[in-house]
Short mmCIF file of C-alpha atoms and ligand atoms in Angstrom, two decimals:
data_model
loop_
_atom_site.label_atom_id
_atom_site.label_comp_id
_atom_site.label_asym_id
_atom_site.label_seq_id
_atom_site.Cartn_x
_atom_site.Cartn_y
_atom_site.Cartn_z
CA MET A 236 -9.25 -2.99 -1.25
CA SER A 237 -9.89 -2.74 -4.99
CA ASP A 238 -11.71 -5.25 -7.15
CA PRO A 239 -8.90 -7.63 -8.19
CA ILE A 240 -10.56 -8.73 -11.45
CA GLY A 241 -8.19 -8.12 -14.38
CA LEU A 242 -5.56 -6.23 -12.34
CA LEU A 243 -2.91 -8.84 -13.18
CA SER A 244 -4.24 -10.34 -16.38
CA GLY A 245 -1.44 -11.64 -18.59
CA LYS A 246 1.05 -11.58 -15.69
CA ARG A 247 2.95 -14.63 -14.60
CA ILE A 248 3.94 -14.84 -10.95
CA VAL A 249 6.14 -17.40 -9.25
CA LEU A 250 4.92 -17.63 -5.65
CA GLY A 251 7.56 -19.07 -3.32
CA VAL A 252 6.28 -20.50 -0.04
CA THR A 253 8.76 -21.24 2.74
CA GLY A 254 8.27 -23.04 6.03
CA GLY A 255 6.50 -20.72 8.45
CA ILE A 256 3.08 -20.84 10.06
CA ALA A 257 2.05 -17.91 7.81
CA ALA A 258 2.18 -20.37 4.88
CA TYR A 259 -1.58 -20.75 5.30
CA LYS A 260 -1.97 -17.10 4.24
CA ALA A 261 -0.16 -17.95 0.98
CA ALA A 262 -3.19 -20.06 0.04
CA GLU A 263 -5.41 -16.96 0.15
CA LEU A 264 -2.74 -15.02 -1.73
CA THR A 265 -2.74 -17.67 -4.48
CA ARG A 266 -6.51 -17.28 -4.77
CA LEU A 267 -6.28 -13.47 -5.00
CA LEU A 268 -3.55 -13.65 -7.66
CA GLY A 269 -5.56 -16.12 -9.70
CA LYS A 270 -8.74 -14.05 -9.37
CA ALA A 271 -6.80 -11.02 -10.65
CA GLY A 272 -5.95 -12.95 -13.81
CA ALA A 273 -2.35 -13.94 -13.03
CA THR A 274 -0.86 -17.32 -13.87
CA VAL A 275 0.62 -18.56 -10.61
CA ASP A 276 3.37 -21.17 -10.32
CA VAL A 277 3.78 -22.15 -6.67
CA VAL A 278 7.20 -23.31 -5.51
CA MET A 279 7.37 -24.70 -1.97
CA THR A 280 10.39 -25.44 0.17
CA GLU A 281 10.45 -28.82 1.83
CA ALA A 282 9.68 -27.15 5.19
CA ALA A 283 6.63 -25.39 3.73
CA THR A 284 5.06 -28.74 2.85
CA HIS A 285 4.91 -29.50 6.59
CA PHE A 286 2.55 -26.52 7.07
CA VAL A 287 0.31 -26.66 4.00
CA SER A 288 -0.13 -29.45 1.50
CA ALA A 289 0.97 -28.98 -2.11
CA VAL A 290 -2.51 -30.17 -3.11
CA THR A 291 -4.00 -26.98 -1.60
CA PHE A 292 -1.86 -24.80 -3.86
CA GLN A 293 -2.41 -27.07 -6.82
CA ALA A 294 -6.17 -26.73 -6.42
CA LEU A 295 -6.02 -22.93 -5.95
CA SER A 296 -3.56 -22.24 -8.78
CA GLY A 297 -4.83 -24.91 -11.13
CA ARG A 298 -1.21 -25.77 -11.90
CA ASN A 299 1.54 -28.13 -10.96
CA VAL A 300 3.24 -27.24 -7.67
CA TRP A 301 7.03 -27.45 -7.56
CA SER A 302 9.10 -28.30 -4.53
CA SER A 303 12.22 -30.21 -5.49
CA LEU A 304 15.14 -29.64 -7.79
CA TRP A 305 14.61 -33.26 -8.76
CA ASP A 306 10.96 -32.91 -9.85
CA ALA A 307 10.74 -34.25 -13.41
CA ASP A 308 9.69 -31.66 -16.01
CA GLN A 309 10.24 -31.82 -19.76
CA ARG A 310 13.87 -30.69 -19.55
CA GLY A 311 14.76 -31.15 -15.91
CA MET A 312 15.32 -27.40 -15.79
CA ALA A 313 12.51 -26.16 -13.55
CA HIS A 314 14.88 -23.77 -11.75
CA ILE A 315 15.39 -21.91 -15.04
CA ASP A 316 12.20 -22.53 -17.00
CA LEU A 317 9.87 -21.30 -14.24
CA THR A 318 11.13 -17.72 -14.38
CA ARG A 319 12.87 -17.21 -17.70
CA GLY A 320 12.44 -17.35 -21.43
CA GLU A 321 9.22 -17.14 -23.40
CA GLY A 322 6.34 -16.65 -20.98
CA GLY A 323 8.86 -16.11 -18.16
CA ALA A 324 7.75 -14.71 -14.81
CA ASP A 325 6.99 -11.01 -14.27
CA ALA A 326 7.99 -11.39 -10.62
CA VAL A 327 9.03 -13.90 -8.01
CA LEU A 328 7.16 -13.29 -4.76
CA VAL A 329 8.17 -15.23 -1.65
CA ALA A 330 5.50 -15.23 1.07
CA PRO A 331 6.12 -16.19 3.76
CA ALA A 332 9.89 -15.69 3.67
CA THR A 333 11.46 -17.23 6.77
CA ALA A 334 14.64 -15.99 8.47
CA ASP A 335 16.44 -19.08 7.15
CA PHE A 336 15.31 -18.48 3.58
CA LEU A 337 16.35 -14.79 3.73
CA ALA A 338 19.78 -15.78 5.05
CA ARG A 339 20.24 -18.32 2.25
CA LEU A 340 19.12 -15.73 -0.30
CA VAL A 341 21.64 -13.17 0.98
CA HIS A 342 24.45 -15.62 0.42
CA GLY A 343 23.33 -16.64 -3.04
CA MET A 344 22.88 -20.22 -1.93
CA ALA A 345 21.23 -22.64 -4.31
CA ASN A 346 20.48 -25.60 -2.09
CA ASP A 347 16.83 -26.10 -2.99
CA LEU A 348 14.57 -25.28 -5.95
CA LEU A 349 13.36 -21.93 -4.60
CA THR A 350 16.79 -20.47 -3.79
CA THR A 351 18.15 -21.83 -7.08
CA LEU A 352 15.44 -20.21 -9.17
CA CYS A 353 15.85 -16.92 -7.24
CA LEU A 354 19.51 -17.01 -8.25
CA ALA A 355 18.72 -17.96 -11.85
CA ARG A 356 15.91 -15.40 -12.33
CA ASP A 357 15.98 -12.25 -14.47
CA CYS A 358 12.80 -10.68 -13.06
CA PRO A 359 12.15 -8.68 -9.84
CA LEU A 360 12.07 -10.46 -6.48
CA LEU A 361 9.72 -9.48 -3.62
CA VAL A 362 9.77 -11.11 -0.19
CA ALA A 363 7.29 -10.92 2.69
CA PRO A 364 9.24 -11.82 5.85
CA ALA A 365 7.47 -13.78 8.58
CA MET A 366 9.10 -14.78 11.83
CA ASN A 367 9.09 -14.48 15.61
CA ARG A 368 9.78 -10.92 16.78
CA GLN A 369 13.05 -11.90 18.45
CA MET A 370 14.29 -13.46 15.23
CA TRP A 371 13.27 -10.32 13.31
CA GLU A 372 15.14 -8.09 15.78
CA GLN A 373 18.39 -10.07 15.66
CA PRO A 374 21.30 -8.13 14.16
CA ALA A 375 21.87 -11.04 11.75
CA THR A 376 18.34 -10.66 10.32
CA LYS A 377 18.65 -6.86 10.18
CA ARG A 378 21.93 -7.24 8.28
CA ASN A 379 20.35 -9.70 5.88
CA ILE A 380 17.38 -7.41 5.19
CA ALA A 381 19.68 -4.41 4.58
CA GLN A 382 21.76 -6.52 2.18
CA LEU A 383 18.70 -7.75 0.29
CA GLU A 384 17.42 -4.16 -0.02
CA SER A 385 20.71 -3.04 -1.44
CA ASP A 386 20.60 -6.02 -3.85
CA GLY A 387 17.28 -4.61 -5.16
CA VAL A 388 14.94 -7.08 -3.44
CA ALA A 389 11.60 -5.50 -2.40
CA ILE A 390 10.78 -6.19 1.26
CA LEU A 391 7.04 -6.23 2.04
CA GLY A 392 6.39 -5.74 5.75
CA PRO A 393 6.52 -7.38 8.19
CA ALA A 394 3.59 -6.19 10.32
CA GLU A 395 3.32 -5.77 14.05
CA GLY A 396 0.90 -7.70 16.17
CA GLU A 397 0.10 -10.97 17.84
CA GLN A 398 2.27 -13.88 16.71
CA ALA A 399 1.54 -17.58 16.42
CA CYS A 400 3.91 -18.20 19.36
CA GLY A 401 1.77 -15.94 21.56
CA GLU A 402 4.29 -13.09 21.64
CA VAL A 403 3.42 -9.62 20.38
CA GLY A 404 5.73 -7.56 18.18
CA GLU A 405 7.09 -6.96 14.72
CA GLY A 406 7.62 -9.98 12.49
CA ARG A 407 4.21 -11.30 11.47
CA MET A 408 3.57 -11.54 7.77
CA LEU A 409 1.37 -8.92 6.09
CA GLU A 410 -2.14 -10.09 5.25
CA ALA A 411 -2.66 -11.70 1.84
CA GLN A 412 -4.61 -8.68 0.56
CA GLU A 413 -1.82 -6.29 1.62
CA ILE A 414 0.81 -8.40 -0.15
CA PHE A 415 -1.41 -8.58 -3.22
CA ASP A 416 -1.87 -4.77 -3.22
CA ALA A 417 1.89 -4.25 -2.83
CA LEU A 418 2.62 -6.56 -5.77
CA VAL A 419 0.07 -4.82 -7.99
CA ALA A 420 1.59 -1.45 -7.03
CA PHE A 421 5.10 -2.78 -7.69
CA LEU A 422 4.15 -3.87 -11.22
CA GLN A 423 2.62 -0.49 -12.23
CA PRO A 424 4.55 1.77 -14.64
CA LYS A 425 6.60 4.45 -12.81
CA PRO A 426 6.23 7.67 -14.85
CA LEU A 427 6.28 9.83 -11.68
CA ALA A 428 9.52 8.34 -10.29
CA GLY A 429 11.51 11.06 -8.55
CA LYS A 430 8.52 13.45 -8.42
CA LYS A 431 6.85 14.81 -5.28
CA VAL A 432 3.07 15.06 -5.21
CA LEU A 433 0.90 16.93 -2.69
CA LEU A 434 -2.84 16.24 -2.52
CA THR A 435 -5.83 17.41 -0.55
CA ALA A 436 -8.61 14.91 0.13
CA GLY A 437 -11.98 14.59 1.85
CA PRO A 438 -14.31 17.26 3.19
CA THR A 439 -13.53 20.07 5.59
CA PHE A 440 -15.49 20.66 8.79
CA GLU A 441 -16.21 24.26 9.80
CA ALA A 442 -17.13 24.38 13.48
CA LEU A 443 -20.27 26.21 14.61
CA ASP A 444 -19.97 25.18 18.24
CA PRO A 445 -18.14 22.36 20.09
CA VAL A 446 -20.37 19.66 18.55
CA ARG A 447 -21.81 21.06 15.32
CA GLY A 448 -20.40 22.29 12.07
CA LEU A 449 -20.73 22.73 8.32
CA THR A 450 -19.40 19.89 6.18
CA ASN A 451 -20.27 17.84 3.08
CA ALA A 452 -20.60 14.26 1.86
CA SER A 453 -17.09 13.86 0.41
CA SER A 454 -15.73 10.46 1.52
CA GLY A 455 -12.08 11.10 0.63
CA LYS A 456 -12.06 7.90 -1.46
CA MET A 457 -11.09 9.63 -4.72
CA GLY A 458 -8.28 11.59 -3.04
CA PHE A 459 -6.95 8.46 -1.35
CA ALA A 460 -7.16 6.47 -4.60
CA LEU A 461 -5.19 9.23 -6.34
CA ALA A 462 -2.61 9.26 -3.55
CA ARG A 463 -2.19 5.53 -4.01
CA ALA A 464 -2.01 5.78 -7.81
CA CYS A 465 0.66 8.52 -7.55
CA ALA A 466 2.68 6.39 -5.11
CA GLU A 467 2.33 3.36 -7.40
CA ALA A 468 3.61 5.55 -10.24
CA GLY A 469 6.77 6.16 -8.22
CA ALA A 470 6.03 9.55 -6.62
CA GLU A 471 6.72 10.60 -3.05
CA VAL A 472 3.23 11.53 -1.85
CA THR A 473 1.85 13.79 0.89
CA VAL A 474 -1.89 13.91 1.57
CA VAL A 475 -3.58 16.65 3.56
CA ALA A 476 -6.83 14.97 4.58
CA GLY A 477 -9.98 16.48 6.04
CA PRO A 478 -12.10 14.43 8.48
CA VAL A 479 -12.74 11.21 6.54
CA SER A 480 -13.88 7.77 7.58
CA GLU A 481 -10.66 6.25 6.12
CA LYS A 482 -8.91 7.65 9.20
CA SER A 483 -8.40 4.32 10.91
CA GLN A 484 -7.25 2.42 7.82
CA PRO A 485 -3.59 1.45 7.45
CA TRP A 486 -1.80 4.07 5.42
CA ARG A 487 1.22 2.90 3.54
CA TYR A 488 1.19 4.94 0.38
CA ALA A 489 1.83 8.45 1.61
CA ARG A 490 2.76 10.81 4.36
CA ARG A 491 -0.58 11.92 5.78
CA ILE A 492 -1.47 15.15 7.56
CA ASP A 493 -4.93 15.21 9.16
CA VAL A 494 -6.75 18.53 9.37
CA VAL A 495 -10.29 19.63 10.15
CA SER A 496 -11.09 23.07 8.74
CA ALA A 497 -10.34 24.83 5.44
CA LEU A 498 -7.96 27.22 7.18
CA GLU A 499 -6.02 24.31 8.69
CA MET A 500 -5.96 22.64 5.28
CA ARG A 501 -4.63 25.80 3.64
CA ASP A 502 -1.89 26.15 6.29
CA ALA A 503 -0.85 22.49 5.97
CA VAL A 504 -0.74 22.75 2.16
CA LEU A 505 1.37 25.92 2.19
CA ALA A 506 3.75 24.42 4.76
CA SER A 507 4.21 21.27 2.63
CA LEU A 508 4.46 23.05 -0.72
CA PRO A 509 8.21 23.71 -1.08
CA GLY A 510 9.78 21.15 -3.42
CA GLN A 511 6.49 19.70 -4.71
CA ASP A 512 6.24 18.97 -8.44
CA VAL A 513 2.48 18.40 -8.53
CA PHE A 514 -0.46 19.67 -6.47
CA ILE A 515 -3.79 17.86 -6.84
CA ALA A 516 -6.71 19.52 -5.04
CA VAL A 517 -9.27 16.76 -4.58
CA ALA A 518 -10.76 17.99 -1.31
CA ALA A 519 -14.29 19.32 -1.23
CA VAL A 520 -13.32 22.43 0.72
CA ALA A 521 -16.25 24.27 2.36
CA ASP A 522 -16.74 27.54 0.50
CA TYR A 523 -17.82 29.33 3.71
CA ARG A 524 -17.17 29.06 7.44
CA PRO A 525 -19.04 30.62 10.35
CA VAL A 526 -17.69 34.08 11.19
CA ARG A 527 -17.23 32.79 14.72
CA ALA A 528 -17.56 29.41 16.39
CA PHE A 529 -19.55 29.45 19.65
CA GLU A 530 -17.52 28.40 22.67
CA HIS A 531 -20.47 26.45 24.11
CA LYS A 532 -23.21 24.40 22.49
CA ILE A 533 -25.85 26.61 20.85
CA LYS A 534 -29.11 26.21 22.78
CA LYS A 535 -32.51 25.69 21.21
CA GLY A 536 -34.68 28.80 21.69
CA GLU A 537 -35.62 31.33 19.07
CA GLU A 538 -37.75 30.40 16.03
CA THR A 539 -34.97 31.40 13.68
CA LEU A 540 -31.20 31.33 14.12
CA LYS A 541 -29.05 33.54 11.92
CA LEU A 542 -25.62 32.25 10.95
CA GLU A 543 -23.10 34.66 9.56
CA LEU A 544 -20.66 33.04 7.16
CA VAL A 545 -17.42 34.26 5.61
CA ALA A 546 -15.73 32.92 2.47
CA ASN A 547 -12.87 30.45 2.92
CA PRO A 548 -9.63 30.97 0.99
CA ASP A 549 -9.45 29.06 -2.29
CA ILE A 550 -6.45 26.84 -1.60
CA LEU A 551 -5.99 25.68 -5.18
CA ALA A 552 -6.24 29.20 -6.65
CA GLN A 553 -3.70 30.43 -4.09
CA VAL A 554 -1.23 27.67 -4.93
CA ALA A 555 -1.71 28.01 -8.70
CA ALA A 556 -1.12 31.79 -8.53
CA ARG A 557 2.32 31.44 -6.98
CA PRO A 558 5.31 32.13 -9.21
CA ASP A 559 6.84 28.81 -8.10
CA ALA A 560 3.56 26.90 -8.55
CA PRO A 561 3.84 23.15 -9.12
CA PHE A 562 1.78 21.46 -11.87
CA CYS A 563 -1.73 22.12 -10.48
CA VAL A 564 -4.75 19.86 -10.96
CA GLY A 565 -8.26 20.86 -9.87
CA PHE A 566 -11.48 18.92 -9.50
CA ALA A 567 -14.87 20.18 -10.61
CA ALA A 568 -17.79 18.29 -9.13
CA GLU A 569 -20.94 19.62 -10.74
CA SER A 570 -24.56 18.57 -10.84
CA ARG A 571 -25.05 19.83 -14.44
CA ASN A 572 -23.30 21.65 -17.37
CA LEU A 573 -20.07 19.82 -16.54
CA ALA A 574 -18.00 20.86 -19.57
CA GLU A 575 -18.92 24.54 -19.32
CA TYR A 576 -18.33 24.85 -15.56
CA ALA A 577 -15.14 22.75 -15.56
CA GLU A 578 -13.60 24.80 -18.40
CA ALA A 579 -14.59 28.05 -16.65
CA LYS A 580 -12.91 26.81 -13.45
CA ARG A 581 -9.76 25.83 -15.35
CA LYS A 582 -9.50 29.31 -16.90
CA ALA A 583 -10.35 31.18 -13.68
CA LYS A 584 -7.79 29.30 -11.57
CA LYS A 585 -5.24 29.10 -14.46
CA LEU A 586 -4.87 25.31 -14.25
CA PRO A 587 -3.33 23.03 -16.88
CA LEU A 588 -5.79 20.26 -15.92
CA VAL A 589 -9.24 19.96 -14.36
CA VAL A 590 -10.87 16.62 -13.57
CA GLY A 591 -14.62 17.00 -13.97
CA ASN A 592 -17.33 14.70 -12.76
CA LEU A 593 -21.05 14.85 -12.13
CA VAL A 594 -21.67 14.55 -8.39
CA GLN A 595 -24.28 11.89 -9.06
CA ASP A 596 -21.48 9.76 -10.67
CA GLY A 597 -18.87 10.00 -7.94
CA LEU A 598 -19.51 11.58 -4.55
CA GLY A 599 -19.24 9.05 -1.73
CA GLY A 600 -19.39 5.96 -3.99
CA ASP A 601 -16.72 3.42 -4.98
CA THR A 602 -16.81 4.14 -8.71
CA ASN A 603 -16.48 7.30 -10.74
CA GLN A 604 -16.81 8.59 -14.28
CA VAL A 605 -14.62 11.61 -15.04
CA THR A 606 -13.68 13.80 -17.97
CA LEU A 607 -10.27 15.47 -18.13
CA PHE A 608 -10.17 19.06 -19.39
CA ASP A 609 -6.83 20.44 -20.62
CA ASP A 610 -5.50 22.81 -23.29
CA THR A 611 -6.27 20.28 -26.01
CA GLY A 612 -9.90 19.72 -25.04
CA ALA A 613 -12.07 17.22 -23.15
CA HIS A 614 -10.94 13.64 -22.59
CA PRO A 615 -13.55 11.32 -21.03
CA LEU A 616 -12.17 8.31 -19.11
CA PRO A 617 -14.22 5.11 -18.91
CA ALA A 618 -16.33 4.62 -15.77
CA ALA A 619 -14.39 2.43 -13.33
CA ASP A 620 -13.57 1.88 -9.67
CA LYS A 621 -11.86 4.91 -8.16
CA LEU A 622 -8.36 3.35 -8.15
CA ASN A 623 -8.49 2.64 -11.87
CA VAL A 624 -9.91 6.11 -12.57
CA ALA A 625 -7.03 7.52 -10.48
CA ARG A 626 -4.49 5.53 -12.52
CA GLY A 627 -5.96 7.04 -15.71
CA ILE A 628 -5.68 10.55 -14.26
CA VAL A 629 -2.08 9.93 -13.16
CA SER A 630 -1.00 8.71 -16.58
CA HIS A 631 -2.63 11.80 -18.16
CA ILE A 632 -0.77 14.06 -15.69
CA ALA A 633 2.50 12.28 -16.53
CA ARG A 634 1.87 12.77 -20.27
CA LEU A 635 1.13 16.49 -19.81
CA MET A 636 4.28 16.84 -17.71
CA LYS A 637 6.20 15.00 -20.44
CA CYS A 638 7.48 12.42 -17.95
CA PRO A 639 9.09 9.36 -19.55
CA GLN A 640 6.27 6.75 -19.72
O1 C5P B 229 -14.48 26.51 -7.33
P1 C5P B 229 -14.68 25.13 -6.81
O2 C5P B 229 -14.78 25.06 -5.33
O3 C5P B 229 -15.78 24.36 -7.48
O4 C5P B 229 -13.33 24.41 -7.25
C1 C5P B 229 -13.09 23.09 -6.96
C2 C5P B 229 -11.60 22.85 -6.95
O5 C5P B 229 -10.93 23.84 -6.16
C3 C5P B 229 -11.25 21.54 -6.31
O6 C5P B 229 -10.06 21.09 -6.90
C4 C5P B 229 -11.06 21.93 -4.85
O7 C5P B 229 -10.24 21.00 -4.17
C5 C5P B 229 -10.40 23.29 -4.97
N1 C5P B 229 -10.75 24.20 -3.87
C6 C5P B 229 -9.78 24.61 -2.98
N2 C5P B 229 -10.10 25.50 -1.99
C7 C5P B 229 -11.35 25.98 -1.86
C8 C5P B 229 -12.33 25.57 -2.75
C9 C5P B 229 -12.01 24.67 -3.74
O8 C5P B 229 -8.63 24.16 -3.08
N3 C5P B 229 -11.62 26.83 -0.89
#
């Protein structure tokens, strides 16, 4: 999804690999973690070595691979030294995590290096289960997962789909990129923990007839990146999305409500508003809609065709004007005079924060360069991919809301 370079620099991850066919995906995960700047220590169970060779992980991590409690290290204390002390691990991530491994973990067993170091660790533990769908559905596995969750272990997945055994169902391991994204999200600071955030994203489409309409080039990427950054920061997120191409992508970060027109977007926002702490209006809402949409396709004929348009409601202004308004953030996409127009918009809509950008720097692309306008002035953020820009915006919002950082 996002460019992994630098996302995990300075982090130390212990990657546990247990004996399932999905172990081959752990090789790709090792590569992604390394590319993101993490130091990766791979610990394999004996069963895992039957699926993928330790040499593969050694080559990809550039480090020694551990698999036995009896491997000789300087102190004979690999089960403790790998996760603790100076330069200790930021997280232990087990992918794939087999049903057997999860069961041993639940019981605090320490009968191989991986279970022993999980027991001896003082950092977070994340597991990505991988097993046959019948094994996943067994009450014993369900019990084990519930117990691990209540012990504070993060469970990533599993996904649904075709399994190595030929069956189809829930139990296959998430893809390496999904596990990587989940780990990066897990390690982000959580200044919005306990907060609820509502966003709008994408364009709106104002129908002219059954096949045509007025819309714009907004891709929804900035809104979706912000939704993800808010979720990473610990918020419960709802996105009201106009018709965007991201429609078919997996959506794990937020509750998502799909709408088409500005009026539908307004209704969905107002219905979702109670209890929200923050409202971020990222959508490029059409300013006007046709006075009426034709029931049938408009036929070619006259030299000129007159369209009568009527102004759409300003969703952000409506929300910000409410006595119970959440913390409201607007976007100002301009083609010139950014500071002047963004400040004017902030005053007119009575917003604590406006995110301004020049359309030539952001619309439709994967990167953006924004300036934040608040009561204390203008704060430019460095140009970056949209997820990192979104993280910068979220930490500014959290500061303005005086959330513990
Ligand atoms: O006034 P302008 O349309 O430039 O303001 C842009 C900001 O207002 C954006 O945050 C946009 O999402 C929001 N907006 C809205 N409803 C509209 C028009 C804009 O929420 N009808």
